[in-house]
């Protein structure tokens, strides 16, 4: 064991050590997460911006949210809130360790808890190096691909841990959905990480790993731990989580080839436990809740007699009503969903809107028809408008509809969503392996069709990133922005241009992108991103009209997409699926006969 130097503390700015060791010798296990992943004010968008903007643009965030670094503490200095992942590691450990052995704290408070007694510092991280979809790409456009703001703060956290005078006494274990980034970049030594855990903290293997670390045994670089297969084995936070995140489902079921969360078993979690975690958040001072899921619409329909892609309307409405009506819940934000359920059951969308809009903190003044201009904005994957590409990478994305109808499902789903004041953020993947100009043109067609129909989604294009363990893990897409073709650039810039239509809600987008786009190009971006970037940027800036750019042969303006209506989409379903349709949505297929019980009930009402 090393003898700690005296008067030591980590000063956040220069990592100089300047303070006394903790009076109690520190906690046995200290849990933490990067500051940028732990803050829970200003809504989801601030964290997404922190993940996407390069560190040199931190001033944009500072100006908009001067207090974004201010966090709340419990009386003992521990964190009042932490990402749900940290809370579950804490909960998992408390099955085996005493509560005064384990603490969760913010990075700037590590010196209060890391002491001679500490044997494990465990870090939970979402995106430490910024190499996931949508995050890396924007920073790379601006020329500093390795350093999104979030990555800077993650590295700061690791530097603090590395500089600890007690570093030789404890092991550093990293987990969470971004742990793979450390494995893939092999930054163990630079970040001073002993072991990365892939999988959930509930696993008995995770506890075993902590036991070994506490005993001072050598740890393997990577440990894969099993995901619980049974909903009862999943733990829930009983303290406050960042943004009030409470898990609703794991897995998905649509089997997109590039997707990590889909590798987990499809589980919908028990309502009573979700509600307990919601109440625990409120008890600890949270006013907002968000149910974490890959697809909210599968909840209540997992392993039932009905396929999961026909949503369980009653169960969902019941769950969300109980959540937003829980005393103390003032705000509720949606996380992820898919779009086909909006086509399958538009009335479900309407009923959810009635329940959720009053508690939504999101406002779209120019788009929303809600009296207070409120809106809902789940994250939905659009990924590609090319049917050929969609068949290859996500053939079940639109079930029960055929992937051949993917553009129609997107447009029809978006229509239903927009009519009900849902304005989703939709991700697109640019540079999929094997993507041809024709594929990109089909996606551009779809984007123009969205515009032509007056529909709105906040479109987030990102460059294909092969993610660990997925079926596309070994594939290579575009690795540098210079490799993007003129059409791929155009797609990206068209999405951003549409997002920034005047008066819409993004505050940092206009500042970061539109103002001075050309000046920035002249100064720096032209060398960085290559000649293919030039005309798409002119299009984006609006300095030359799209019509003229097309006339000059510099851009492709998209051709109208022939789409199916909802009635046509429903008519395309296999007859065996008709039994799951809800007649109150209308558009029932020719020859449909209502199930006998429902028919009898409707006769009784006459
Ligand atoms: C809620 C959420 C958000 C929220 C809130 C995040 C927060 N800080 O709390 C918001 C909207 C802000 C967000 C933002 C982003 N997100 Co997000 N988000 C999610 C979501 C839906 C749930 C996360 C969650 O809390 N789950 C519940 C907890 C309990 O799960 P968990 O964190 O994985 O923890 C478990 C295990 O990982 C493990 N574990 C966790 N930590 C540790 C630590 C140790 C030591 C050990 C042993 C184990 C362990 O145990 C836990 C269970 O017991 C997930 C999808 C999903 N279903 O997980 C995406 C997801 C994590 N996000 C993702 C992405 C890409 C992002 C963004 C980069 C998007 C963007 N471009 O803006 C940003 C990054 C934000 C940042 N600060 O860097 C990806 C991550 C992909 C990856 N890393 O490979 C996911 C998987 C979505 C996806 N389908 O692609 N996100
Ligand atoms: S729909 Fe989304 S969560 Fe589901 S498999 Fe596809 S990408 Fe993954």
XYZ file of C-alpha atoms and ligand atoms in Angstrom:
705
model
C 0.000 0.000 0.000
C 1.406 3.455 -0.831
C 1.664 6.166 1.779
C -0.493 9.041 0.692
C 1.026 12.468 0.507
C -0.481 14.947 2.954
C -2.591 17.972 2.169
C -3.728 16.561 -1.049
C -6.710 17.317 -3.209
C -7.411 17.376 -6.871
C -7.967 20.836 -8.121
C -10.329 20.570 -11.092
C -8.503 23.051 -13.295
C -4.920 21.834 -13.050
C -5.201 18.559 -11.184
C -2.845 19.829 -8.487
C -3.411 18.028 -5.198
C -4.214 20.466 -2.423
C -6.221 19.001 0.470
C -6.407 16.727 3.511
C -7.424 13.088 2.985
C -11.048 12.262 3.945
C -11.393 12.122 7.740
C -12.981 8.654 7.667
C -10.302 7.278 5.357
C -12.662 7.364 2.377
C -15.276 4.915 1.176
C -14.479 1.376 0.155
C -16.258 1.821 -3.182
C -16.680 5.197 -4.842
C -19.026 5.531 -7.806
C -19.022 8.413 -10.221
C -19.846 9.571 -13.758
C -18.620 12.429 -15.960
C -20.144 15.755 -14.946
C -21.613 16.213 -18.427
C -23.559 12.978 -18.069
C -24.714 13.641 -14.520
C -26.247 17.133 -14.723
C -29.991 17.041 -14.768
C -31.200 20.552 -15.357
C -32.098 22.213 -18.664
C -33.557 19.026 -20.105
C -32.222 16.298 -22.324
C -31.035 18.631 -25.048
C -28.166 20.090 -23.070
C -26.597 16.651 -22.679
C -27.108 15.885 -26.327
C -25.438 19.183 -27.218
C -22.570 18.424 -24.832
C -22.089 15.128 -26.613
C -22.168 16.685 -30.056
C -20.318 20.006 -29.867
C -16.517 20.165 -29.828
C -14.863 21.476 -26.700
C -13.905 24.738 -28.336
C -17.616 25.517 -28.631
C -18.221 25.140 -24.906
C -18.754 28.918 -24.767
C -22.057 28.448 -26.620
C -23.304 26.279 -23.765
C -21.831 28.577 -21.138
C -23.610 31.575 -22.573
C -26.947 29.802 -22.813
C -26.680 28.024 -19.451
C -24.172 29.953 -17.321
C -24.913 27.672 -14.355
C -24.820 24.340 -16.114
C -21.920 23.084 -13.989
C -23.743 23.709 -10.710
C -24.946 20.469 -9.150
C -26.795 19.585 -5.963
C -25.371 17.609 -3.067
C -26.681 15.570 -0.172
C -25.635 16.785 3.274
C -22.668 14.361 3.322
C -21.329 15.738 0.023
C -22.487 12.811 -2.088
C -24.407 13.423 -5.315
C -28.073 14.277 -5.024
C -28.637 12.763 -8.444
C -26.674 10.476 -10.724
C -27.390 8.749 -14.051
C -29.645 5.737 -13.667
C -26.700 3.442 -14.481
C -24.776 4.658 -11.423
C -27.828 4.272 -9.240
C -28.234 0.655 -10.308
C -24.593 -0.168 -9.683
C -25.077 1.366 -6.233
C -28.232 -0.642 -5.662
C -26.557 -3.828 -6.878
C -23.589 -3.320 -4.554
C -25.785 -2.588 -1.580
C -26.942 -6.186 -1.774
C -23.452 -7.166 -0.605
C -21.917 -4.092 1.079
C -22.933 -1.720 3.853
C -24.314 1.665 2.853
C -21.372 3.469 4.465
C -18.997 1.487 2.255
C -20.493 2.770 -0.982
C -20.985 6.319 -2.212
C -21.914 8.011 -5.472
C -20.344 11.420 -5.982
C -19.684 14.038 -8.658
C -16.181 14.158 -10.144
C -15.258 17.381 -8.316
C -16.030 15.694 -4.991
C -13.894 12.608 -5.475
C -11.309 13.912 -2.999
C -13.969 13.846 -0.271
C -14.491 10.114 -0.670
C -11.397 8.576 -2.223
C -8.961 7.863 0.580
C -6.614 5.207 1.909
C -9.593 2.900 2.529
C -10.835 3.035 -1.045
C -10.431 -0.151 -3.057
C -12.635 0.529 -6.085
C -13.475 3.655 -8.043
C -16.227 2.699 -10.461
C -17.168 4.945 -13.364
C -20.398 4.685 -15.283
C -20.303 6.280 -18.693
C -22.602 6.735 -21.632
C -20.266 8.110 -24.224
C -16.779 8.872 -22.837
C -14.910 9.322 -26.106
C -17.687 10.590 -28.331
C -17.524 7.927 -30.992
C -21.201 7.001 -31.155
C -23.861 7.912 -33.679
C -24.395 11.620 -34.089
C -21.839 12.601 -31.481
C -18.456 12.186 -33.195
C -19.589 13.399 -36.550
C -20.359 16.971 -35.628
C -17.157 17.506 -33.797
C -15.257 16.026 -36.717
C -16.900 18.463 -39.108
C -15.482 21.227 -36.944
C -12.065 19.684 -36.931
C -11.503 18.175 -33.517
C -12.904 14.703 -33.872
C -11.630 13.360 -30.592
C -12.943 15.996 -28.318
C -16.648 16.608 -27.931
C -17.380 18.537 -24.732
C -18.582 15.361 -23.059
C -15.398 13.563 -23.973
C -13.321 16.407 -22.547
C -15.139 16.139 -19.232
C -14.895 12.353 -19.227
C -11.146 12.601 -19.723
C -10.973 15.180 -16.958
C -12.678 12.715 -14.657
C -10.248 9.946 -15.582
C -7.288 12.314 -15.092
C -8.507 13.126 -11.605
C -8.774 9.476 -10.737
C -5.341 8.806 -12.238
C -3.785 11.636 -10.254
C -5.204 10.431 -6.946
C -2.489 9.923 -4.339
C -4.236 6.637 -3.453
C -4.346 5.369 -7.020
C -2.135 2.359 -6.271
C -4.575 1.178 -3.624
C -7.691 0.914 -5.727
C -8.906 -0.532 -8.992
C -10.766 1.504 -11.591
C -13.737 -0.329 -13.084
C -15.732 1.234 -15.901
C -19.206 0.219 -17.033
C -22.225 1.621 -18.814
C -23.309 1.857 -22.430
C -20.116 3.702 -23.471
C -17.579 1.323 -21.900
C -16.904 -0.323 -25.268
C -15.282 2.890 -26.477
C -12.401 2.342 -24.071
C -12.032 -1.269 -25.161
C -12.012 -0.390 -28.835
C -9.563 2.493 -28.526
C -7.403 0.594 -26.028
C -7.067 3.663 -23.841
C -6.833 1.679 -20.599
C -3.431 3.024 -19.603
C -3.952 6.565 -20.742
C -7.226 6.775 -18.817
C -5.930 4.632 -15.970
C -8.690 2.050 -16.258
C -8.147 -1.476 -14.945
C -11.256 -3.186 -16.198
C -14.289 -2.490 -18.384
C -17.502 -4.335 -17.601
C -19.819 -5.083 -20.477
C -23.300 -5.776 -19.206
C -25.501 -5.052 -16.264
C -24.548 -4.488 -12.682
C -27.273 -6.822 -11.370
C -25.270 -9.809 -12.564
C -23.632 -11.987 -9.910
C -20.470 -11.776 -12.031
C -20.312 -8.026 -11.399
C -20.413 -8.553 -7.642
C -17.706 -11.155 -7.967
C -15.542 -8.686 -9.873
C -15.905 -6.069 -7.151
C -15.003 -8.691 -4.553
C -11.791 -9.487 -6.416
C -10.970 -5.796 -6.787
C -11.474 -5.205 -3.083
C -9.140 -8.086 -2.320
C -6.564 -6.427 -4.560
C -6.557 -9.234 -7.132
C -5.564 -8.514 -10.720
C -8.582 -7.853 -12.916
C -9.012 -8.782 -16.562
C -9.205 -5.865 -19.002
C -12.731 -6.798 -20.075
C -15.418 -8.724 -18.281
C -18.659 -9.635 -19.999
C -21.456 -10.169 -17.543
C -24.830 -11.714 -18.239
C -27.961 -9.655 -18.780
C -30.829 -10.784 -16.519
C -33.327 -12.781 -18.559
C -36.164 -12.277 -16.176
C -37.945 -8.996 -15.424
C -37.918 -9.701 -11.693
C -34.109 -9.683 -11.599
C -33.801 -6.122 -12.852
C -33.242 -3.642 -10.060
C -34.741 -0.172 -9.766
C -33.295 2.999 -8.305
C -34.644 4.068 -4.945
C -32.885 7.412 -4.989
C -32.831 10.255 -7.473
C -31.630 9.716 -11.036
C -30.496 12.265 -13.605
C -33.599 13.468 -15.483
C -35.657 11.048 -13.376
C -34.692 8.212 -15.698
C -36.467 4.985 -14.769
C -36.208 1.938 -16.996
C -39.326 0.788 -18.755
C -38.036 -1.929 -21.100
C -34.813 -3.585 -22.175
C -34.124 -4.859 -25.685
C -36.325 -4.053 -28.631
C -37.135 -6.908 -30.978
C -36.935 -5.215 -34.368
C -33.445 -6.611 -34.911
C -31.738 -3.754 -36.759
C -28.268 -4.982 -37.617
C -26.402 -1.898 -36.354
C -28.132 -1.766 -32.985
C -26.603 -2.497 -29.576
C -29.624 -2.304 -27.246
C -31.472 -4.830 -29.393
C -28.899 -7.418 -28.329
C -30.445 -7.378 -24.862
C -33.430 -9.578 -24.089
C -36.793 -8.011 -24.797
C -38.254 -7.320 -21.372
C -40.957 -4.934 -20.195
C -40.560 -4.091 -16.562
C -43.254 -4.470 -13.921
C -45.455 -1.442 -13.418
C -45.337 -1.545 -9.617
C -41.541 -1.328 -9.642
C -41.558 1.477 -12.182
C -44.003 3.377 -9.998
C -41.902 2.806 -6.866
C -38.882 4.267 -8.669
C -40.949 7.235 -9.848
C -42.082 7.904 -6.287
C -38.520 7.486 -4.980
C -37.336 10.124 -7.436
C -40.020 12.513 -6.284
C -39.222 11.819 -2.627
C -35.634 12.817 -3.304
C -36.574 16.086 -4.888
C -37.015 15.242 -8.566
C -39.845 16.906 -10.417
C -39.250 15.219 -13.757
C -39.503 11.641 -14.948
C -38.471 9.909 -18.126
C -39.007 6.244 -18.841
C -35.913 4.806 -20.526
C -36.681 2.491 -23.368
C -35.694 1.666 -26.907
C -39.308 1.548 -27.909
C -41.960 2.718 -25.465
C -44.623 1.022 -27.571
C -43.568 -2.527 -26.743
C -44.324 -2.078 -23.038
C -47.322 -4.191 -22.031
C -47.038 -6.324 -25.152
C -43.902 -8.368 -24.514
C -44.423 -12.127 -24.587
C -48.194 -11.807 -24.806
C -50.415 -13.516 -27.369
C -50.261 -10.391 -29.510
C -47.091 -9.565 -31.464
C -45.154 -6.777 -29.713
C -45.539 -4.432 -32.688
C -49.276 -4.076 -32.086
C -49.170 -1.790 -29.045
C -51.183 -2.498 -25.923
C -53.110 0.762 -25.875
C -54.844 0.315 -22.527
C -51.662 -0.718 -20.697
C -49.653 2.211 -22.071
C -52.317 4.783 -21.354
C -52.705 3.412 -17.837
C -48.956 3.452 -17.137
C -48.315 6.952 -18.451
C -51.409 8.380 -16.718
C -50.270 6.998 -13.408
C -46.814 8.437 -13.909
C -47.784 11.962 -14.839
C -50.478 11.968 -12.154
C -48.064 10.943 -9.408
C -48.063 13.829 -6.920
C -44.825 15.767 -7.339
C -44.227 14.857 -10.989
C -44.279 18.190 -12.779
C -42.515 17.239 -15.972
C -42.321 14.173 -18.102
C -40.128 13.586 -21.160
C -40.321 10.736 -23.652
C -37.149 8.847 -24.574
C -37.074 6.522 -27.619
C -39.725 4.950 -29.791
C -40.343 3.539 -33.245
C -42.648 5.067 -35.828
C -44.735 2.160 -37.145
C -46.961 2.096 -34.012
C -48.215 5.583 -34.920
C -49.565 4.120 -38.167
C -50.894 1.008 -36.446
C -52.763 2.865 -33.699
C -53.227 6.622 -34.231
C -55.799 6.752 -31.416
C -53.153 5.575 -28.987
C -51.029 8.558 -30.008
C -53.972 10.868 -29.452
C -54.758 9.425 -26.038
C -51.121 9.613 -24.962
C -50.943 13.220 -26.153
C -53.928 14.136 -24.017
C -52.187 12.685 -20.986
C -48.600 13.711 -21.622
C -48.714 17.147 -23.243
C -49.717 19.064 -20.104
C -46.576 17.803 -18.328
C -44.162 18.199 -21.233
C -41.471 20.837 -20.703
C -40.922 21.071 -24.480
C -42.526 23.935 -26.402
C -42.664 24.449 -30.164
C -44.394 27.806 -30.506
C -44.675 27.749 -34.301
C -45.616 24.121 -34.680
C -47.749 23.056 -31.770
C -51.515 23.397 -31.773
C -51.609 22.881 -27.998
C -52.920 25.984 -26.174
C -49.589 26.338 -24.358
C -47.622 25.293 -27.433
C -46.399 22.153 -25.761
C -44.942 19.265 -27.716
C -43.585 15.758 -27.319
C -40.251 14.860 -28.869
C -39.244 11.200 -28.668
C -36.126 9.998 -30.425
C -36.998 7.814 -33.419
C -34.750 6.086 -35.937
C -35.425 6.929 -39.568
C -31.910 5.887 -40.645
C -32.444 5.691 -44.412
C -34.984 6.465 -47.091
C -33.545 3.817 -49.384
C -35.622 0.671 -49.395
C -32.642 -1.288 -50.732
C -30.485 -0.141 -47.824
C -33.299 -0.569 -45.287
C -33.745 -4.184 -46.385
C -30.082 -4.797 -45.720
C -29.686 -3.154 -42.341
C -33.128 -3.054 -40.717
C -35.557 -5.321 -42.477
C -38.010 -5.398 -39.540
C -37.867 -1.719 -38.614
C -41.399 -1.081 -39.864
C -43.217 -4.269 -38.878
C -46.086 -5.135 -39.177
C -45.588 -3.275 -42.466
C -43.231 -4.509 -45.137
C -39.862 -2.778 -45.305
C -40.728 -2.093 -48.965
C -43.159 0.463 -47.553
C -40.653 2.106 -45.212
C -40.879 5.605 -46.781
C -44.682 5.462 -46.527
C -44.516 4.282 -42.921
C -42.223 7.181 -42.060
C -44.367 9.806 -43.773
C -47.679 8.447 -42.540
C -46.333 7.934 -39.018
C -44.943 11.448 -38.967
C -48.273 12.828 -40.114
C -50.082 11.101 -37.246
C -47.429 12.222 -34.769
C -47.372 15.849 -35.937
C -51.174 16.033 -35.851
C -50.955 15.122 -32.198
C -48.114 17.541 -31.423
C -45.356 14.963 -31.454
C -42.319 16.411 -33.221
C -39.724 13.669 -32.948
C -35.972 13.882 -33.255
C -35.180 11.379 -36.014
C -31.741 9.916 -36.597
C -30.385 9.143 -40.058
C -27.291 7.113 -40.812
C -25.080 8.471 -43.573
C -22.356 6.325 -45.125
C -23.751 2.885 -44.406
C -21.458 0.184 -45.764
C -22.284 -0.262 -49.445
C -24.379 2.905 -49.653
C -24.582 4.114 -53.262
C -25.480 7.521 -54.681
C -28.919 6.085 -55.538
C -29.460 5.156 -51.885
C -28.542 8.650 -50.746
C -30.799 10.159 -53.393
C -33.721 8.094 -52.090
C -33.064 9.407 -48.607
C -32.867 12.956 -49.957
C -36.183 12.311 -51.745
C -37.751 11.346 -48.445
C -36.355 14.385 -46.652
C -37.717 16.707 -49.358
C -41.046 14.881 -49.179
C -41.182 15.603 -45.448
C -40.624 19.262 -46.267
C -43.112 19.275 -49.159
C -45.836 17.838 -46.916
C -45.169 20.416 -44.217
C -44.214 17.721 -41.723
C -41.650 18.314 -39.022
C -39.024 16.158 -37.397
C -35.721 17.341 -36.033
C -33.465 15.359 -38.385
C -30.145 14.216 -36.921
C -27.868 12.760 -39.578
C -24.846 10.878 -38.327
C -22.063 8.928 -39.961
C -22.272 5.148 -39.729
C -20.294 3.847 -36.777
C -19.789 0.086 -36.508
C -20.792 -0.689 -32.937
C -19.216 -3.406 -30.845
C -21.006 -6.778 -30.781
C -23.546 -5.830 -33.445
C -23.918 -7.737 -36.676
C -22.254 -4.786 -38.431
C -19.332 -4.637 -36.022
C -16.760 -5.600 -38.648
C -18.075 -3.334 -41.365
C -16.493 -0.094 -42.321
C -18.353 2.989 -43.408
C -17.056 6.519 -43.787
C -14.259 7.241 -41.324
C -13.452 10.868 -42.148
C -15.673 13.688 -43.259
C -13.422 14.152 -46.323
C -14.691 10.807 -47.610
C -18.295 11.981 -47.749
C -19.675 12.322 -51.261
C -21.374 15.546 -52.421
C -24.763 13.800 -52.040
C -23.977 12.594 -48.528
C -22.917 16.112 -47.570
C -26.021 17.481 -49.164
C -28.211 15.120 -47.180
C -26.556 16.199 -43.942
C -26.760 19.897 -44.703
C -30.346 19.654 -45.954
C -31.384 18.018 -42.678
C -29.775 20.821 -40.711
C -31.247 23.452 -42.947
C -34.703 22.001 -42.339
C -34.087 21.789 -38.609
C -33.238 25.451 -38.510
C -36.298 26.640 -40.345
C -36.895 30.111 -38.921
C -38.205 30.351 -35.437
C -37.907 26.718 -34.601
C -36.724 25.664 -31.277
C -33.055 24.775 -31.563
C -31.070 27.514 -29.866
C -27.535 26.314 -30.375
C -28.077 25.073 -33.900
C -28.565 28.474 -35.505
C -25.622 29.862 -33.619
C -23.352 26.973 -34.320
C -24.277 26.312 -37.898
C -26.012 29.011 -39.755
C -24.476 32.221 -38.526
C -21.164 32.588 -40.237
C -21.323 29.211 -41.980
C -19.643 30.596 -45.060
C -17.085 32.568 -43.063
C -16.228 29.420 -41.179
C -15.878 27.580 -44.469
C -13.481 30.163 -45.817
C -11.483 30.108 -42.617
C -11.205 26.423 -41.853
C -13.789 23.959 -43.044
C -12.939 23.968 -46.723
C -9.554 22.369 -46.063
C -10.890 20.042 -43.423
C -13.932 18.608 -45.140
C -12.752 18.715 -48.729
C -14.330 20.034 -51.930
C -17.472 17.870 -51.689
C -18.603 19.996 -48.774
C -18.585 23.290 -50.696
C -21.914 23.352 -52.554
C -23.957 21.657 -49.847
C -22.700 24.370 -47.502
C -23.773 27.099 -49.914
C -27.169 25.432 -50.053
C -27.302 25.316 -46.267
C -26.362 28.949 -45.883
C -29.184 30.034 -48.180
C -26.818 32.424 -49.945
C -27.746 30.812 -53.282
C -31.268 29.416 -53.702
C -31.707 25.672 -54.026
C -33.386 26.199 -57.385
C -30.338 28.019 -58.714
C -27.948 25.490 -57.247
C -29.903 22.758 -58.961
C -29.843 24.699 -62.217
C -26.076 25.016 -61.852
C -25.952 21.217 -61.429
C -24.512 21.544 -57.933
C -27.206 19.864 -55.870
C -29.927 17.227 -56.199
C -33.318 18.510 -55.085
C -35.179 15.271 -54.671
C -38.104 13.887 -56.616
C -41.612 13.355 -55.202
C -42.056 10.081 -53.367
C -45.083 7.971 -54.204
C -46.514 6.957 -50.855
C -49.238 4.738 -49.524
C -51.978 6.174 -47.335
C -52.718 4.628 -43.949
C -55.662 2.737 -45.485
C -53.340 1.316 -48.140
C -50.737 0.377 -45.595
C -53.332 -1.364 -43.458
C -54.675 -3.132 -46.545
C -51.168 -4.445 -47.192
C -51.076 -6.338 -43.872
C -51.348 -10.098 -43.830
C -54.887 -11.282 -42.956
C -53.522 -13.096 -39.898
C -52.599 -9.664 -38.461
C -56.058 -8.165 -38.898
C -57.209 -9.569 -35.557
C -54.812 -7.185 -33.797
C -56.103 -4.019 -35.466
C -58.295 -1.582 -33.564
C -61.455 -0.824 -35.510
C -61.857 2.585 -33.847
C -58.889 3.797 -35.907
C -60.870 3.231 -39.114
C -59.301 2.138 -42.431
C -60.124 -1.511 -41.734
C -59.242 -3.867 -44.597
C -61.955 -5.086 -46.946
C -63.344 -8.350 -45.660
C -62.404 -7.625 -42.044
C -64.874 -9.060 -39.527
C -64.600 -7.793 -35.939
C -63.805 -10.420 -33.294
C -67.046 -11.836 -31.924
C -66.782 -10.390 -28.413
C -66.100 -6.880 -29.678
C -68.905 -7.204 -32.175
C -71.330 -8.267 -29.440
C -70.233 -5.349 -27.258
C -70.778 -2.845 -30.040
C -74.227 -4.308 -30.743
C -75.088 -4.029 -27.051
C -74.273 -0.325 -27.153
C -76.654 0.314 -30.012
C -31.948 8.105 -21.147
C -30.895 8.109 -22.230
C -30.277 9.314 -22.533
C -30.634 10.605 -21.829
C -30.103 10.725 -20.406
C -28.733 10.214 -20.194
C -28.255 10.321 -18.760
N -27.141 10.919 -18.578
O -28.886 9.885 -17.846
C -30.097 11.647 -22.852
C -31.235 12.001 -23.810
C -29.543 12.933 -22.286
C -29.095 10.846 -23.638
C -28.100 11.426 -24.382
C -27.243 10.715 -25.187
N -27.332 9.405 -25.481
Co -28.482 8.188 -24.546
N -29.685 6.918 -23.899
C -30.561 6.938 -22.932
C -31.212 5.548 -22.776
C -32.591 5.585 -23.420
C -31.332 5.057 -21.356
C -30.068 5.129 -20.545
C -30.320 4.621 -19.162
O -30.301 5.372 -18.214
N -30.640 3.343 -19.053
C -30.904 2.715 -17.789
C -29.606 2.376 -17.064
C -29.908 1.624 -15.805
O -28.856 1.551 -17.946
P -27.277 1.700 -18.127
O -26.866 3.097 -17.992
O -26.894 0.991 -19.352
O -26.701 0.917 -16.876
C -26.663 -0.499 -16.798
C -25.392 -1.136 -17.348
O -24.826 -0.410 -18.402
C -24.498 -1.304 -16.172
N -23.652 -0.204 -15.784
C -23.815 1.125 -15.944
N -22.791 1.782 -15.403
C -21.957 0.894 -14.871
C -20.762 1.060 -14.182
C -20.105 -0.066 -13.721
C -18.843 0.125 -13.007
C -20.646 -1.360 -13.941
C -19.963 -2.541 -13.432
C -21.825 -1.521 -14.637
C -22.486 -0.392 -15.086
O -25.400 -1.571 -15.134
C -26.645 -0.885 -15.350
C -27.778 -1.830 -15.036
O -27.642 -2.393 -13.835
C -30.197 4.660 -23.562
C -30.754 3.423 -24.200
C -30.901 2.324 -23.178
N -32.010 1.669 -23.222
O -30.044 2.106 -22.351
C -29.596 5.633 -24.567
C -28.173 5.407 -25.022
C -27.360 4.968 -23.843
N -27.745 6.734 -25.472
C -26.979 6.703 -26.482
C -26.421 7.842 -27.116
C -25.696 7.605 -28.432
C -26.563 9.112 -26.561
C -25.949 10.410 -27.101
C -24.518 10.319 -27.563
C -26.891 10.897 -28.214
C -26.482 12.223 -28.817
N -25.843 12.186 -29.940
O -26.766 13.247 -28.285
C -26.109 11.360 -25.899
C -24.868 11.369 -24.985
C -25.100 12.191 -23.741
C -23.855 12.586 -23.073
N -23.933 13.324 -22.003
O -22.793 12.256 -23.534
C -26.724 5.292 -26.952
C -25.366 4.817 -26.485
C -24.634 4.128 -27.564
C -23.238 3.820 -27.125
N -22.643 4.485 -26.181
O -22.712 2.987 -27.717
C -27.930 4.532 -26.295
C -27.664 3.056 -25.993
C -29.142 4.681 -27.239
C -29.005 3.928 -28.538
N -29.979 3.138 -28.857
O -28.099 4.054 -29.306
N -29.331 9.518 -23.516
S -35.835 -0.130 -33.794
Fe -34.212 0.998 -32.761
S -33.876 -0.056 -30.814
Fe -35.052 -1.415 -32.143
S -33.545 -2.725 -33.097
Fe -33.895 -0.995 -34.481
S -32.388 0.540 -33.905
Fe -32.456 -0.955 -32.258
